[in-house]
Each structure stands twice: as C-alpha cells, then as structure tokens.
Amino acid sequence: MASGNAWRVLGTGEGDGVILACDYATAARPEAQFSHFVTHLTPARTVWETAMPKPGTESGWRAEDYLDWWTAPLRASGVRVDAVLGFCAGSVFAAGVAREVARQQSQPVPLVVLEPELPGALALYDHYHRAVELFAPVLDRSAVDGMQEAGQELLARDGDLQVFGPALAGLYERVADDAMAKIGLNAGRRAELIAVFTSFINWVVAAGPIDPAPEWAGAVCVSAKGDIDPSIALGRLITVDVDHDRMLADPGVVRTVVDALDQGVRP
C-alpha cells in the first residue's frame, strides 16, 4: 500500500486495512503524538498519520483543500480504511476525513477522537503564547512580554478565528523574525522555522468552518478527566485519568482505543 506524500506511515501490521490518524505532528510541540501511540499497539496495526504540505505552500488553504490533499490519495489507491482517529483540533479534520471515507466506502467508518477541541481564537492564542515563550531563555523578559501583549491586543481587537488567525500569523512572522535575528539565525533558517508555526495557524483556521457534529455524534471520545466542552455532542465518552500532554503515549489509553475499535464504535 502506498501512502503518498499526504500520509506518514507510523506503523505496519498484518492485513490490508489502515487506521488513519489526524493531527498536526511536529517535533517542537510538548504533547505526545501518534508516533508514540503506535509503539503501544498490540498486535501491531497499520497506521497512517496526516502529513502536511511543505510549510509555506499551504498558505491560504481552506478546509476542502486539506481534506482533498488527504483523501484524494485514498480514493486513488483504493486502500480500505478501518478506522479514523483524531487528537485535539485534529479531531475536527478527522470528522471531515471520516465523512469522505464513508462516502468512498459506502458505509460509515469507526471514529475515535481523543481530547476533541473545536478551533477557537483563544486556544490559538495560547499556542502563540507558548511559542514566543520559547524565546525567554535568550531574550529579555520584557521583549517576550511585549510579543505576548501584542498577541493579546490582536485577540481583544477581533476574536473571530478567521480574522484573528491570519493577523496572528503576520504578527508571529514579524516578532519571531526579529527575535531569531537577535540570536544569530540566518534568514533562511528563520523563514523555515517561522513557516512551521504559521502553517499550524493556517491548519487551525482552515478547520474552523468544518462542522464535525454529525460524525462526532457517532464517535467514541477519550478524554483526560472528562474535561470536554458540554456543548459538544459525542456518541460515547470514556474518561481516563491521564494528563492531556501524555494521552497519546499512555499504554492504557491505547488499549482503550483498541478496545473501542474491536467492540465496534458505532451502534
């Protein structure tokens, strides 16, 4: 089975089917990722994770562009999708992928979402806040505070994700470029690192218009301590006593997901 550029192969098991995992994976983030998740799968299963286009090339992409990027290769290869997983905001894209896979396979596909989160401006600002905090060891505290205050001002000015996201990307490009120049990074390296974060912002903004409700209503949700927005309707909620950042690396969580898939997610 060929995954193409749109999917990253995380694990290989027996059989022809694959499990798709939707997330924005990057070495810079603190949370565990699906690459940790697959190490606890017993028996091993074939897992493909959403891969992103080269940072910078996706500028301006909308939800349908990302979904086509991922699902067109599935359609072309004819691979059988056995389940779709999503983590955090990736759970929104997981709903969109599951919807298209169900159309391609003419039947619903099991969906499990872990810590599902609807994209929002406040959550996106939190990612920005943490990203610029990484400069704290090499810049004056006042400089880092200024970056964070500038982001807060943007958020206060307009909390619409579709407005705030692009504005935040522009702000990050400016402040991060200046900060990286001060610590001696050359222009090429600065542009490369900045593009990774602005690519993440674009991914979150693109997820905003997707309505995951129809798919989430039939999904299993695995949540750390059950801390889920009560407005989100889910098929079945399973609460685990695991920190959010370690969810995808916890063997018990992996067993919970596998059990849900083996028992059948949908009624």
PDB file of C-alpha atoms in Angstrom:
ATOM      1  CA  MET A   1       0.000   0.000   0.000  1.00  0.00           C
ATOM      2  CA  ALA A   2       1.357   3.420  -0.939  1.00  0.00           C
ATOM      3  CA  SER A   3       0.595   6.315   1.406  1.00  0.00           C
ATOM      4  CA  GLY A   4       1.926   9.087  -0.844  1.00  0.00           C
ATOM      5  CA  ASN A   5       3.066  12.498   0.386  1.00  0.00           C
ATOM      6  CA  ALA A   6      -0.206  13.174   2.198  1.00  0.00           C
ATOM      7  CA  TRP A   7       0.223  10.385   4.745  1.00  0.00           C
ATOM      8  CA  ARG A   8       3.098   9.378   7.001  1.00  0.00           C
ATOM      9  CA  VAL A   9       3.359   5.664   7.787  1.00  0.00           C
ATOM     10  CA  LEU A  10       3.724   5.273  11.555  1.00  0.00           C
ATOM     11  CA  GLY A  11       3.264   1.537  11.864  1.00  0.00           C
ATOM     12  CA  THR A  12       2.642  -1.559   9.795  1.00  0.00           C
ATOM     13  CA  GLY A  13       0.573  -4.580  10.753  1.00  0.00           C
ATOM     14  CA  GLU A  14      -0.981  -7.579   9.076  1.00  0.00           C
ATOM     15  CA  GLY A  15      -3.941  -7.248   6.758  1.00  0.00           C
ATOM     16  CA  ASP A  16      -4.916  -4.787   4.064  1.00  0.00           C
ATOM     17  CA  GLY A  17      -6.726  -2.166   6.127  1.00  0.00           C
ATOM     18  CA  VAL A  18      -5.302   1.021   7.607  1.00  0.00           C
ATOM     19  CA  ILE A  19      -6.133   3.231  10.560  1.00  0.00           C
ATOM     20  CA  LEU A  20      -5.890   6.940   9.791  1.00  0.00           C
ATOM     21  CA  ALA A  21      -4.701   9.367  12.481  1.00  0.00           C
ATOM     22  CA  CYS A  22      -5.404  13.095  12.145  1.00  0.00           C
ATOM     23  CA  ASP A  23      -3.133  15.503  13.985  1.00  0.00           C
ATOM     24  CA  TYR A  24      -0.614  18.281  13.381  1.00  0.00           C
ATOM     25  CA  ALA A  25       2.598  16.479  14.256  1.00  0.00           C
ATOM     26  CA  THR A  26       5.781  18.446  14.850  1.00  0.00           C
ATOM     27  CA  ALA A  27       8.927  17.801  16.841  1.00  0.00           C
ATOM     28  CA  ALA A  28       8.548  21.171  18.569  1.00  0.00           C
ATOM     29  CA  ARG A  29       5.315  20.517  20.436  1.00  0.00           C
ATOM     30  CA  PRO A  30       5.254  19.245  24.034  1.00  0.00           C
ATOM     31  CA  GLU A  31       2.304  16.840  23.714  1.00  0.00           C
ATOM     32  CA  ALA A  32       2.796  13.172  22.898  1.00  0.00           C
ATOM     33  CA  GLN A  33       1.926  12.277  19.320  1.00  0.00           C
ATOM     34  CA  PHE A  34       0.562   9.342  17.360  1.00  0.00           C
ATOM     35  CA  SER A  35       4.155   8.239  16.746  1.00  0.00           C
ATOM     36  CA  HIS A  36       4.187   7.406  20.473  1.00  0.00           C
ATOM     37  CA  PHE A  37       0.712   5.876  20.293  1.00  0.00           C
ATOM     38  CA  VAL A  38       1.678   3.212  17.736  1.00  0.00           C
ATOM     39  CA  THR A  39       4.518   1.893  19.897  1.00  0.00           C
ATOM     40  CA  HIS A  40       1.904   0.538  22.329  1.00  0.00           C
ATOM     41  CA  LEU A  41      -0.331  -1.139  19.745  1.00  0.00           C
ATOM     42  CA  THR A  42      -0.566  -4.890  20.324  1.00  0.00           C
ATOM     43  CA  PRO A  43      -0.815  -6.505  17.892  1.00  0.00           C
ATOM     44  CA  ALA A  44       0.759  -4.005  15.523  1.00  0.00           C
ATOM     45  CA  ARG A  45      -1.608  -2.264  13.123  1.00  0.00           C
ATOM     46  CA  THR A  46      -1.055  -0.247  10.008  1.00  0.00           C
ATOM     47  CA  VAL A  47      -1.412   3.409  10.934  1.00  0.00           C
ATOM     48  CA  TRP A  48      -1.092   6.394   8.622  1.00  0.00           C
ATOM     49  CA  GLU A  49      -0.886   9.908  10.021  1.00  0.00           C
ATOM     50  CA  THR A  50      -1.875  13.083   8.204  1.00  0.00           C
ATOM     51  CA  ALA A  51       1.211  14.700   6.677  1.00  0.00           C
ATOM     52  CA  MET A  52       1.247  18.394   5.932  1.00  0.00           C
ATOM     53  CA  PRO A  53       2.267  20.030   2.684  1.00  0.00           C
ATOM     54  CA  LYS A  54       5.655  21.757   2.789  1.00  0.00           C
ATOM     55  CA  PRO A  55       5.328  24.704   5.203  1.00  0.00           C
ATOM     56  CA  GLY A  56       4.509  27.837   3.268  1.00  0.00           C
ATOM     57  CA  THR A  57       2.955  26.078   0.290  1.00  0.00           C
ATOM     58  CA  GLU A  58      -0.378  25.706   2.094  1.00  0.00           C
ATOM     59  CA  SER A  59      -0.834  29.438   2.673  1.00  0.00           C
ATOM     60  CA  GLY A  60      -4.478  30.293   2.083  1.00  0.00           C
ATOM     61  CA  TRP A  61      -5.654  26.677   2.026  1.00  0.00           C
ATOM     62  CA  ARG A  62      -9.205  26.116   3.191  1.00  0.00           C
ATOM     63  CA  ALA A  63     -10.756  23.057   4.804  1.00  0.00           C
ATOM     64  CA  GLU A  64     -11.607  21.460   1.479  1.00  0.00           C
ATOM     65  CA  ASP A  65      -8.008  21.836   0.282  1.00  0.00           C
ATOM     66  CA  TYR A  66      -6.637  19.925   3.265  1.00  0.00           C
ATOM     67  CA  LEU A  67      -9.347  17.279   3.048  1.00  0.00           C
ATOM     68  CA  ASP A  68      -8.719  16.760  -0.658  1.00  0.00           C
ATOM     69  CA  TRP A  69      -4.952  16.602  -0.014  1.00  0.00           C
ATOM     70  CA  TRP A  70      -5.545  13.686   2.355  1.00  0.00           C
ATOM     71  CA  THR A  71      -8.498  11.867   0.808  1.00  0.00           C
ATOM     72  CA  ALA A  72      -7.643  12.020  -2.896  1.00  0.00           C
ATOM     73  CA  PRO A  73      -4.736   9.549  -2.440  1.00  0.00           C
ATOM     74  CA  LEU A  74      -7.040   7.221  -0.502  1.00  0.00           C
ATOM     75  CA  ARG A  75      -9.541   7.306  -3.326  1.00  0.00           C
ATOM     76  CA  ALA A  76      -6.834   6.723  -5.939  1.00  0.00           C
ATOM     77  CA  SER A  77      -5.196   3.824  -4.082  1.00  0.00           C
ATOM     78  CA  GLY A  78      -8.414   2.069  -3.105  1.00  0.00           C
ATOM     79  CA  VAL A  79      -6.986   1.320   0.341  1.00  0.00           C
ATOM     80  CA  ARG A  80      -9.512   0.074   2.903  1.00  0.00           C
ATOM     81  CA  VAL A  81      -9.804   2.393   5.881  1.00  0.00           C
ATOM     82  CA  ASP A  82     -10.732   0.502   9.048  1.00  0.00           C
ATOM     83  CA  ALA A  83     -10.958   3.499  11.395  1.00  0.00           C
ATOM     84  CA  VAL A  84     -10.146   7.179  11.788  1.00  0.00           C
ATOM     85  CA  LEU A  85      -8.582   8.710  14.888  1.00  0.00           C
ATOM     86  CA  GLY A  86      -8.211  12.364  15.810  1.00  0.00           C
ATOM     87  CA  PHE A  87      -6.427  14.282  18.534  1.00  0.00           C
ATOM     88  CA  CYS A  88      -7.413  17.712  19.858  1.00  0.00           C
ATOM     89  CA  ALA A  89      -8.183  20.088  16.935  1.00  0.00           C
ATOM     90  CA  GLY A  90      -7.185  17.256  14.603  1.00  0.00           C
ATOM     91  CA  SER A  91     -10.451  15.619  15.664  1.00  0.00           C
ATOM     92  CA  VAL A  92     -12.286  18.196  13.549  1.00  0.00           C
ATOM     93  CA  PHE A  93     -10.350  17.186  10.453  1.00  0.00           C
ATOM     94  CA  ALA A  94     -10.826  13.539  11.484  1.00  0.00           C
ATOM     95  CA  ALA A  95     -14.580  14.093  11.185  1.00  0.00           C
ATOM     96  CA  GLY A  96     -14.123  15.501   7.689  1.00  0.00           C
ATOM     97  CA  VAL A  97     -11.846  12.634   6.661  1.00  0.00           C
ATOM     98  CA  ALA A  98     -14.263  10.063   8.119  1.00  0.00           C
ATOM     99  CA  ARG A  99     -17.119  11.678   6.189  1.00  0.00           C
ATOM    100  CA  GLU A 100     -15.273  11.412   2.883  1.00  0.00           C
ATOM    101  CA  VAL A 101     -14.031   7.874   3.598  1.00  0.00           C
ATOM    102  CA  ALA A 102     -17.600   6.812   4.388  1.00  0.00           C
ATOM    103  CA  ARG A 103     -18.673   8.223   1.037  1.00  0.00           C
ATOM    104  CA  GLN A 104     -15.858   6.411  -0.761  1.00  0.00           C
ATOM    105  CA  GLN A 105     -16.508   3.085   1.003  1.00  0.00           C
ATOM    106  CA  SER A 106     -20.306   3.420   1.019  1.00  0.00           C
ATOM    107  CA  GLN A 107     -20.521   2.802   4.763  1.00  0.00           C
ATOM    108  CA  PRO A 108     -19.650   4.656   7.989  1.00  0.00           C
ATOM    109  CA  VAL A 109     -16.113   4.278   9.275  1.00  0.00           C
ATOM    110  CA  PRO A 110     -15.423   3.975  13.031  1.00  0.00           C
ATOM    111  CA  LEU A 111     -14.209   7.252  14.543  1.00  0.00           C
ATOM    112  CA  VAL A 112     -12.385   7.758  17.844  1.00  0.00           C
ATOM    113  CA  VAL A 113     -11.496  11.266  18.971  1.00  0.00           C
ATOM    114  CA  LEU A 114      -9.099  11.973  21.808  1.00  0.00           C
ATOM    115  CA  GLU A 115      -9.424  15.293  23.616  1.00  0.00           C
ATOM    116  CA  PRO A 116     -11.543  16.774  20.797  1.00  0.00           C
ATOM    117  CA  GLU A 117     -11.423  20.547  20.578  1.00  0.00           C
ATOM    118  CA  LEU A 118     -13.272  22.970  18.349  1.00  0.00           C
ATOM    119  CA  PRO A 119     -10.880  25.525  16.824  1.00  0.00           C
ATOM    120  CA  GLY A 120     -11.063  28.901  18.523  1.00  0.00           C
ATOM    121  CA  ALA A 121      -9.141  32.147  18.734  1.00  0.00           C
ATOM    122  CA  LEU A 122      -8.382  31.829  22.450  1.00  0.00           C
ATOM    123  CA  ALA A 123      -6.885  28.353  22.074  1.00  0.00           C
ATOM    124  CA  LEU A 124      -4.852  29.558  19.093  1.00  0.00           C
ATOM    125  CA  TYR A 125      -3.537  32.496  21.110  1.00  0.00           C
ATOM    126  CA  ASP A 126      -2.441  30.024  23.793  1.00  0.00           C
ATOM    127  CA  HIS A 127      -0.286  28.229  21.217  1.00  0.00           C
ATOM    128  CA  TYR A 128       1.212  31.579  20.183  1.00  0.00           C
ATOM    129  CA  HIS A 129       1.853  32.488  23.825  1.00  0.00           C
ATOM    130  CA  ARG A 130       3.758  29.252  24.373  1.00  0.00           C
ATOM    131  CA  ALA A 131       5.637  29.598  21.079  1.00  0.00           C
ATOM    132  CA  VAL A 132       7.059  33.022  21.895  1.00  0.00           C
ATOM    133  CA  GLU A 133       7.762  31.918  25.474  1.00  0.00           C
ATOM    134  CA  LEU A 134      10.428  29.674  23.941  1.00  0.00           C
ATOM    135  CA  PHE A 135      12.472  32.831  23.349  1.00  0.00           C
ATOM    136  CA  ALA A 136      12.580  33.571  27.099  1.00  0.00           C
ATOM    137  CA  PRO A 137      15.980  31.907  27.717  1.00  0.00           C
ATOM    138  CA  VAL A 138      17.687  34.074  25.069  1.00  0.00           C
ATOM    139  CA  LEU A 139      15.782  37.388  25.132  1.00  0.00           C
ATOM    140  CA  ASP A 140      14.965  39.931  27.799  1.00  0.00           C
ATOM    141  CA  ARG A 141      11.775  39.129  29.687  1.00  0.00           C
ATOM    142  CA  SER A 142      10.346  42.461  28.603  1.00  0.00           C
ATOM    143  CA  ALA A 143      10.785  41.523  24.941  1.00  0.00           C
ATOM    144  CA  VAL A 144       8.881  38.257  25.378  1.00  0.00           C
ATOM    145  CA  ASP A 145       6.178  40.016  27.374  1.00  0.00           C
ATOM    146  CA  GLY A 146       5.844  42.531  24.552  1.00  0.00           C
ATOM    147  CA  MET A 147       5.306  39.759  22.000  1.00  0.00           C
ATOM    148  CA  GLN A 148       2.625  38.190  24.159  1.00  0.00           C
ATOM    149  CA  GLU A 149       0.914  41.509  24.830  1.00  0.00           C
ATOM    150  CA  ALA A 150       0.813  42.207  21.091  1.00  0.00           C
ATOM    151  CA  GLY A 151      -0.979  38.891  20.589  1.00  0.00           C
ATOM    152  CA  GLN A 152      -3.432  39.701  23.360  1.00  0.00           C
ATOM    153  CA  GLU A 153      -4.175  43.050  21.725  1.00  0.00           C
ATOM    154  CA  LEU A 154      -4.983  41.295  18.446  1.00  0.00           C
ATOM    155  CA  LEU A 155      -7.287  38.895  20.268  1.00  0.00           C
ATOM    156  CA  ALA A 156      -9.063  41.748  22.034  1.00  0.00           C
ATOM    157  CA  ARG A 157      -9.480  43.582  18.736  1.00  0.00           C
ATOM    158  CA  ASP A 158     -11.224  40.696  16.949  1.00  0.00           C
ATOM    159  CA  GLY A 159     -11.841  37.227  18.356  1.00  0.00           C
ATOM    160  CA  ASP A 160     -13.188  35.808  15.089  1.00  0.00           C
ATOM    161  CA  LEU A 161     -10.841  32.924  14.286  1.00  0.00           C
ATOM    162  CA  GLN A 162     -10.968  33.675  10.566  1.00  0.00           C
ATOM    163  CA  VAL A 163      -9.760  37.229  11.250  1.00  0.00           C
ATOM    164  CA  PHE A 164      -7.542  36.625  14.256  1.00  0.00           C
ATOM    165  CA  GLY A 165      -5.656  33.660  12.779  1.00  0.00           C
ATOM    166  CA  PRO A 166      -4.172  35.426   9.727  1.00  0.00           C
ATOM    167  CA  ALA A 167      -3.430  38.514  11.830  1.00  0.00           C
ATOM    168  CA  LEU A 168      -1.639  36.361  14.413  1.00  0.00           C
ATOM    169  CA  ALA A 169       0.390  34.672  11.679  1.00  0.00           C
ATOM    170  CA  GLY A 170       1.513  38.071  10.427  1.00  0.00           C
ATOM    171  CA  LEU A 171       2.440  39.151  13.949  1.00  0.00           C
ATOM    172  CA  TYR A 172       4.411  35.970  14.565  1.00  0.00           C
ATOM    173  CA  GLU A 173       6.313  36.414  11.314  1.00  0.00           C
ATOM    174  CA  ARG A 174       7.433  39.877  12.430  1.00  0.00           C
ATOM    175  CA  VAL A 175       8.275  39.258  16.078  1.00  0.00           C
ATOM    176  CA  ALA A 176       9.826  35.825  15.560  1.00  0.00           C
ATOM    177  CA  ASP A 177      11.987  37.020  12.683  1.00  0.00           C
ATOM    178  CA  ASP A 178      13.319  39.859  14.824  1.00  0.00           C
ATOM    179  CA  ALA A 179      13.888  37.569  17.810  1.00  0.00           C
ATOM    180  CA  MET A 180      15.663  34.912  15.759  1.00  0.00           C
ATOM    181  CA  ALA A 181      17.857  37.523  14.081  1.00  0.00           C
ATOM    182  CA  LYS A 182      18.958  38.730  17.517  1.00  0.00           C
ATOM    183  CA  ILE A 183      20.159  35.249  18.433  1.00  0.00           C
ATOM    184  CA  GLY A 184      22.083  34.891  15.184  1.00  0.00           C
ATOM    185  CA  LEU A 185      19.940  32.690  12.940  1.00  0.00           C
ATOM    186  CA  ASN A 186      20.348  33.369   9.237  1.00  0.00           C
ATOM    187  CA  ALA A 187      17.438  34.486   7.074  1.00  0.00           C
ATOM    188  CA  GLY A 188      16.865  31.068   5.520  1.00  0.00           C
ATOM    189  CA  ARG A 189      16.668  29.269   8.838  1.00  0.00           C
ATOM    190  CA  ARG A 190      14.421  31.975  10.279  1.00  0.00           C
ATOM    191  CA  ALA A 191      11.998  31.645   7.373  1.00  0.00           C
ATOM    192  CA  GLU A 192      11.960  27.858   7.737  1.00  0.00           C
ATOM    193  CA  LEU A 193      11.128  27.920  11.450  1.00  0.00           C
ATOM    194  CA  ILE A 194       8.548  30.673  11.086  1.00  0.00           C
ATOM    195  CA  ALA A 195       6.795  28.790   8.276  1.00  0.00           C
ATOM    196  CA  VAL A 196       6.279  25.779  10.545  1.00  0.00           C
ATOM    197  CA  PHE A 197       4.274  27.793  13.074  1.00  0.00           C
ATOM    198  CA  THR A 198       2.335  29.849  10.533  1.00  0.00           C
ATOM    199  CA  SER A 199       1.492  26.570   8.773  1.00  0.00           C
ATOM    200  CA  PHE A 200      -0.014  25.352  12.044  1.00  0.00           C
ATOM    201  CA  ILE A 201      -2.043  28.557  12.330  1.00  0.00           C
ATOM    202  CA  ASN A 202      -3.373  28.092   8.801  1.00  0.00           C
ATOM    203  CA  TRP A 203      -4.330  24.488   9.632  1.00  0.00           C
ATOM    204  CA  VAL A 204      -6.312  25.593  12.696  1.00  0.00           C
ATOM    205  CA  VAL A 205      -8.038  28.418  10.817  1.00  0.00           C
ATOM    206  CA  ALA A 206      -8.951  26.057   7.972  1.00  0.00           C
ATOM    207  CA  ALA A 207     -10.567  23.637  10.425  1.00  0.00           C
ATOM    208  CA  GLY A 208     -12.861  26.366  11.728  1.00  0.00           C
ATOM    209  CA  PRO A 209     -15.679  26.058   9.149  1.00  0.00           C
ATOM    210  CA  ILE A 210     -15.881  22.247   9.401  1.00  0.00           C
ATOM    211  CA  ASP A 211     -18.945  21.016  11.285  1.00  0.00           C
ATOM    212  CA  PRO A 212     -17.841  17.780  12.978  1.00  0.00           C
ATOM    213  CA  ALA A 213     -21.152  17.265  14.801  1.00  0.00           C
ATOM    214  CA  PRO A 214     -22.633  14.506  12.573  1.00  0.00           C
ATOM    215  CA  GLU A 215     -19.506  12.355  12.863  1.00  0.00           C
ATOM    216  CA  TRP A 216     -18.742  13.162  16.499  1.00  0.00           C
ATOM    217  CA  ALA A 217     -22.289  12.178  17.446  1.00  0.00           C
ATOM    218  CA  GLY A 218     -21.434   8.595  16.496  1.00  0.00           C
ATOM    219  CA  ALA A 219     -17.855   8.625  17.755  1.00  0.00           C
ATOM    220  CA  VAL A 220     -16.129   7.409  20.866  1.00  0.00           C
ATOM    221  CA  CYS A 221     -14.387  10.206  22.741  1.00  0.00           C
ATOM    222  CA  VAL A 222     -11.470   9.529  25.068  1.00  0.00           C
ATOM    223  CA  SER A 223     -10.950  12.437  27.435  1.00  0.00           C
ATOM    224  CA  ALA A 224      -8.498  13.245  30.195  1.00  0.00           C
ATOM    225  CA  LYS A 225     -10.624  13.658  33.322  1.00  0.00           C
ATOM    226  CA  GLY A 226     -13.739  14.231  31.197  1.00  0.00           C
ATOM    227  CA  ASP A 227     -12.893  17.886  30.609  1.00  0.00           C
ATOM    228  CA  ILE A 228     -14.904  18.324  27.411  1.00  0.00           C
ATOM    229  CA  ASP A 229     -16.962  21.306  26.289  1.00  0.00           C
ATOM    230  CA  PRO A 230     -20.547  20.357  27.288  1.00  0.00           C
ATOM    231  CA  SER A 231     -21.849  21.816  24.034  1.00  0.00           C
ATOM    232  CA  ILE A 232     -20.078  19.050  22.103  1.00  0.00           C
ATOM    233  CA  ALA A 233     -22.381  16.076  21.434  1.00  0.00           C
ATOM    234  CA  LEU A 234     -20.493  12.785  21.416  1.00  0.00           C
ATOM    235  CA  GLY A 235     -21.590   9.208  20.872  1.00  0.00           C
ATOM    236  CA  ARG A 236     -19.806   7.818  23.925  1.00  0.00           C
ATOM    237  CA  LEU A 237     -17.441   9.439  26.402  1.00  0.00           C
ATOM    238  CA  ILE A 238     -14.664   7.470  28.076  1.00  0.00           C
ATOM    239  CA  THR A 239     -12.814   9.316  30.822  1.00  0.00           C
ATOM    240  CA  VAL A 240      -9.216   8.431  31.671  1.00  0.00           C
ATOM    241  CA  ASP A 241      -7.031   9.782  34.458  1.00  0.00           C
ATOM    242  CA  VAL A 242      -4.138  10.838  32.244  1.00  0.00           C
ATOM    243  CA  ASP A 243      -2.633  14.265  31.651  1.00  0.00           C
ATOM    244  CA  HIS A 244      -3.559  15.830  28.323  1.00  0.00           C
ATOM    245  CA  ASP A 245       0.060  16.058  27.174  1.00  0.00           C
ATOM    246  CA  ARG A 246       0.641  12.325  27.733  1.00  0.00           C
ATOM    247  CA  MET A 247      -2.604  10.979  26.242  1.00  0.00           C
ATOM    248  CA  LEU A 248      -1.087   9.547  23.078  1.00  0.00           C
ATOM    249  CA  ALA A 249       1.829   7.957  24.916  1.00  0.00           C
ATOM    250  CA  ASP A 250      -0.178   6.195  27.613  1.00  0.00           C
ATOM    251  CA  PRO A 251      -0.497   2.398  27.160  1.00  0.00           C
ATOM    252  CA  GLY A 252      -3.857   2.375  28.938  1.00  0.00           C
ATOM    253  CA  VAL A 253      -5.272   4.974  26.568  1.00  0.00           C
ATOM    254  CA  VAL A 254      -4.054   2.944  23.606  1.00  0.00           C
ATOM    255  CA  ARG A 255      -5.777  -0.165  24.987  1.00  0.00           C
ATOM    256  CA  THR A 256      -8.963   1.848  25.483  1.00  0.00           C
ATOM    257  CA  VAL A 257      -8.924   2.964  21.850  1.00  0.00           C
ATOM    258  CA  VAL A 258      -8.193  -0.537  20.568  1.00  0.00           C
ATOM    259  CA  ASP A 259     -10.995  -1.992  22.701  1.00  0.00           C
ATOM    260  CA  ALA A 260     -13.418   0.613  21.347  1.00  0.00           C
ATOM    261  CA  LEU A 261     -12.467  -0.271  17.786  1.00  0.00           C
ATOM    262  CA  ASP A 262     -12.632  -4.019  18.400  1.00  0.00           C
ATOM    263  CA  GLN A 263     -16.058  -3.725  20.034  1.00  0.00           C
ATOM    264  CA  GLY A 264     -17.368  -1.520  17.268  1.00  0.00           C
ATOM    265  CA  VAL A 265     -17.592   2.234  17.699  1.00  0.00           C
ATOM    266  CA  ARG A 266     -20.964   2.789  16.082  1.00  0.00           C
ATOM    267  CA  PRO A 267     -24.163   1.073  17.219  1.00  0.00           C
TER     268      PRO A 267
END
